mmCIF file of C-alpha atoms in Angstrom:
data_model
loop_
_atom_site.group_PDB
_atom_site.id
_atom_site.type_symbol
_atom_site.label_atom_id
_atom_site.label_comp_id
_atom_site.label_asym_id
_atom_site.label_seq_id
_atom_site.Cartn_x
_atom_site.Cartn_y
_atom_site.Cartn_z
ATOM 1 C CA UNK A 1 -97.708 154.654 36.423
ATOM 2 C CA UNK A 2 -96.577 156.020 39.756
ATOM 3 C CA UNK A 3 -99.972 156.101 41.906
ATOM 4 C CA UNK A 4 -98.151 158.485 44.412
ATOM 5 C CA UNK A 5 -99.492 161.840 45.355
ATOM 6 C CA UNK A 6 -96.973 164.486 45.351
ATOM 7 C CA UNK A 7 -98.385 167.601 47.047
ATOM 8 C CA UNK A 8 -98.260 170.876 44.734
ATOM 9 C CA UNK A 9 -96.589 173.843 46.229
ATOM 10 C CA UNK A 10 -97.919 176.088 43.450
ATOM 11 C CA UNK A 11 -101.208 177.330 42.736
ATOM 12 C CA UNK A 12 -104.123 175.524 42.397
ATOM 13 C CA UNK A 13 -107.263 178.028 41.110
ATOM 14 C CA UNK A 14 -106.041 181.648 40.767
ATOM 15 C CA UNK A 15 -102.636 180.896 39.273
ATOM 16 C CA UNK A 16 -100.536 182.605 42.205
ATOM 17 C CA UNK A 17 -97.400 181.355 43.707
ATOM 18 C CA UNK A 18 -95.810 182.052 47.105
ATOM 19 C CA UNK A 19 -93.174 184.851 47.196
ATOM 20 C CA UNK A 20 -90.072 184.557 48.734
ATOM 21 C CA UNK A 21 -88.345 181.291 50.230
ATOM 22 C CA UNK A 22 -90.085 178.783 52.529
ATOM 23 C CA UNK A 23 -88.713 179.503 55.781
ATOM 24 C CA UNK A 24 -90.914 178.226 58.336
ATOM 25 C CA UNK A 25 -93.481 175.057 57.825
ATOM 26 C CA UNK A 26 -96.011 173.618 60.615
ATOM 27 C CA UNK A 27 -99.349 172.077 61.520
ATOM 28 C CA UNK A 28 -102.060 174.464 62.836
ATOM 29 C CA UNK A 29 -103.549 172.127 65.664
ATOM 30 C CA UNK A 30 -106.966 172.124 67.529
ATOM 31 C CA UNK A 31 -105.523 174.265 70.565
ATOM 32 C CA UNK A 32 -104.635 177.114 68.346
ATOM 33 C CA UNK A 33 -108.296 177.889 67.152
ATOM 34 C CA UNK A 34 -110.735 180.608 68.047
ATOM 35 C CA UNK A 35 -114.391 180.549 69.253
ATOM 36 C CA UNK A 36 -115.369 179.948 65.723
ATOM 37 C CA UNK A 37 -112.804 177.093 65.520
ATOM 38 C CA UNK A 38 -111.085 178.686 63.165
ATOM 39 C CA UNK A 39 -107.160 179.056 63.628
ATOM 40 C CA UNK A 40 -106.651 182.295 65.681
ATOM 41 C CA UNK A 41 -105.104 185.238 63.917
ATOM 42 C CA UNK A 42 -102.553 185.941 66.739
ATOM 43 C CA UNK A 43 -101.366 182.429 66.236
ATOM 44 C CA UNK A 44 -100.852 183.314 62.709
ATOM 45 C CA UNK A 45 -98.833 186.254 63.367
ATOM 46 C CA UNK A 46 -96.729 184.374 65.980
ATOM 47 C CA UNK A 47 -95.499 182.095 63.220
ATOM 48 C CA UNK A 48 -94.908 184.873 60.924
ATOM 49 C CA UNK A 49 -92.968 186.720 63.413
ATOM 50 C CA UNK A 50 -90.886 183.653 64.019
ATOM 51 C CA UNK A 51 -90.315 183.184 60.107
ATOM 52 C CA UNK A 52 -89.657 186.823 59.689
ATOM 53 C CA UNK A 53 -86.681 186.612 62.497
ATOM 54 C CA UNK A 54 -85.131 183.732 60.885
ATOM 55 C CA UNK A 55 -84.648 185.437 57.740
ATOM 56 C CA UNK A 56 -83.775 188.887 59.491
ATOM 57 C CA UNK A 57 -81.488 186.891 61.637
ATOM 58 C CA UNK A 58 -79.460 185.499 58.667
ATOM 59 C CA UNK A 59 -79.084 189.029 56.992
ATOM 60 C CA UNK A 60 -78.020 190.831 60.197
ATOM 61 C CA UNK A 61 -75.899 187.896 61.120
ATOM 62 C CA UNK A 62 -76.851 187.745 64.788
ATOM 63 C CA UNK A 63 -79.610 188.926 67.076
ATOM 64 C CA UNK A 64 -82.861 190.690 65.747
ATOM 65 C CA UNK A 65 -85.775 191.961 67.302
ATOM 66 C CA UNK A 66 -89.453 192.649 66.073
ATOM 67 C CA UNK A 67 -89.727 196.305 66.225
ATOM 68 C CA UNK A 68 -93.021 197.023 64.002
ATOM 69 C CA UNK A 69 -95.483 195.229 61.692
ATOM 70 C CA UNK A 70 -95.759 197.631 59.004
ATOM 71 C CA UNK A 71 -98.884 196.009 57.307
ATOM 72 C CA UNK A 72 -100.810 193.047 58.025
ATOM 73 C CA UNK A 73 -103.571 191.702 55.822
ATOM 74 C CA UNK A 74 -105.846 188.640 56.784
ATOM 75 C CA UNK A 75 -107.138 186.955 53.430
ATOM 76 C CA UNK A 76 -109.226 183.779 54.261
ATOM 77 C CA UNK A 77 -109.498 181.620 57.415
ATOM 78 C CA UNK A 78 -107.162 178.686 58.167
ATOM 79 C CA UNK A 79 -108.750 175.552 59.293
ATOM 80 C CA UNK A 80 -107.487 172.972 61.719
ATOM 81 C CA UNK A 81 -105.083 170.301 60.264
ATOM 82 C CA UNK A 82 -103.657 172.436 57.947
ATOM 83 C CA UNK A 83 -100.296 172.898 56.826
ATOM 84 C CA UNK A 84 -99.241 176.113 57.348
ATOM 85 C CA UNK A 85 -96.215 177.495 55.075
ATOM 86 C CA UNK A 86 -94.358 180.816 55.825
ATOM 87 C CA UNK A 87 -92.536 182.260 53.048
ATOM 88 C CA UNK A 88 -90.097 185.774 53.400
ATOM 89 C CA UNK A 89 -88.423 187.763 51.286
ATOM 90 C CA UNK A 90 -86.487 190.621 52.407
ATOM 91 C CA UNK A 91 -87.356 194.261 50.732
ATOM 92 C CA UNK A 92 -84.893 196.526 52.414
ATOM 93 C CA UNK A 93 -81.821 196.517 54.803
ATOM 94 C CA UNK A 94 -81.023 199.672 56.595
ATOM 95 C CA UNK A 95 -78.094 200.409 58.968
ATOM 96 C CA UNK A 96 -79.994 198.465 61.891
ATOM 97 C CA UNK A 97 -82.753 197.283 60.457
ATOM 98 C CA UNK A 98 -84.228 194.558 58.307
ATOM 99 C CA UNK A 99 -87.784 194.827 56.693
ATOM 100 C CA UNK A 100 -89.330 191.171 55.676
ATOM 101 C CA UNK A 101 -92.304 190.253 53.609
ATOM 102 C CA UNK A 102 -94.265 187.328 55.157
ATOM 103 C CA UNK A 103 -96.711 185.502 53.126
ATOM 104 C CA UNK A 104 -98.281 182.262 54.809
ATOM 105 C CA UNK A 105 -100.013 179.908 52.801
ATOM 106 C CA UNK A 106 -101.866 176.892 53.771
ATOM 107 C CA UNK A 107 -103.616 173.735 52.786
ATOM 108 C CA UNK A 108 -105.399 170.792 54.280
ATOM 109 C CA UNK A 109 -103.304 167.941 55.078
ATOM 110 C CA UNK A 110 -105.039 165.549 52.515
ATOM 111 C CA UNK A 111 -105.045 168.541 49.732
ATOM 112 C CA UNK A 112 -102.431 169.268 47.151
ATOM 113 C CA UNK A 113 -103.842 172.901 46.483
ATOM 114 C CA UNK A 114 -102.540 175.540 48.675
ATOM 115 C CA UNK A 115 -103.571 179.323 49.146
ATOM 116 C CA UNK A 116 -102.548 182.306 50.693
ATOM 117 C CA UNK A 117 -104.033 183.084 53.879
ATOM 118 C CA UNK A 118 -102.185 186.326 55.057
ATOM 119 C CA UNK A 119 -99.287 188.437 54.419
ATOM 120 C CA UNK A 120 -97.397 191.106 56.620
ATOM 121 C CA UNK A 121 -94.489 193.224 56.411
ATOM 122 C CA UNK A 122 -92.399 193.013 59.572
ATOM 123 C CA UNK A 123 -89.377 194.934 60.410
ATOM 124 C CA UNK A 124 -86.850 193.829 62.780
ATOM 125 C CA UNK A 125 -83.557 195.326 64.238
ATOM 126 C CA UNK A 126 -80.366 194.023 64.960
ATOM 127 C CA UNK A 127 -79.262 193.988 68.841
ATOM 128 C CA UNK A 128 -76.160 193.161 70.233
ATOM 129 C CA UNK A 129 -75.643 191.256 73.862
ATOM 130 C CA UNK A 130 -76.744 194.072 75.575
ATOM 131 C CA UNK A 131 -79.709 194.527 73.702
ATOM 132 C CA UNK A 132 -78.351 197.817 72.090
ATOM 133 C CA UNK A 133 -78.898 198.530 68.269
ATOM 134 C CA UNK A 134 -76.017 197.435 66.231
ATOM 135 C CA UNK A 135 -75.156 198.028 62.690
ATOM 136 C CA UNK A 136 -75.720 195.053 60.054
ATOM 137 C CA UNK A 137 -72.613 193.895 58.349
ATOM 138 C CA UNK A 138 -72.295 195.119 54.865
ATOM 139 C CA UNK A 139 -71.306 192.812 52.183
#
């Protein structure tokens, strides 16, 4: 029998699984904490923005900028040392904009269970080299 521990990327208790594709994964570090010792919400939003931009940039085939966060829900705190995974899913593509739903899941480095910690809807606009809106290629 293999004694190797293989982390699950699925549910632990609630049966929920991440939606979309794994786009960005990192560690939460002590320097990312708030006054209570939990990971600062702004740090999580920053990771979500990066993940959303990766996905939107792929769809737009070029440079994008964040223009809105339509919704944001913090579900549970993130502990220092957690593996933080951002999953993205495109929900709408307009003429110049891309809407990306971002879910963040976290698990302690030594554990196998992950839990959804936050989610949000990010809106990006495709821009050209001069910073002007540009159409998103259709195909």
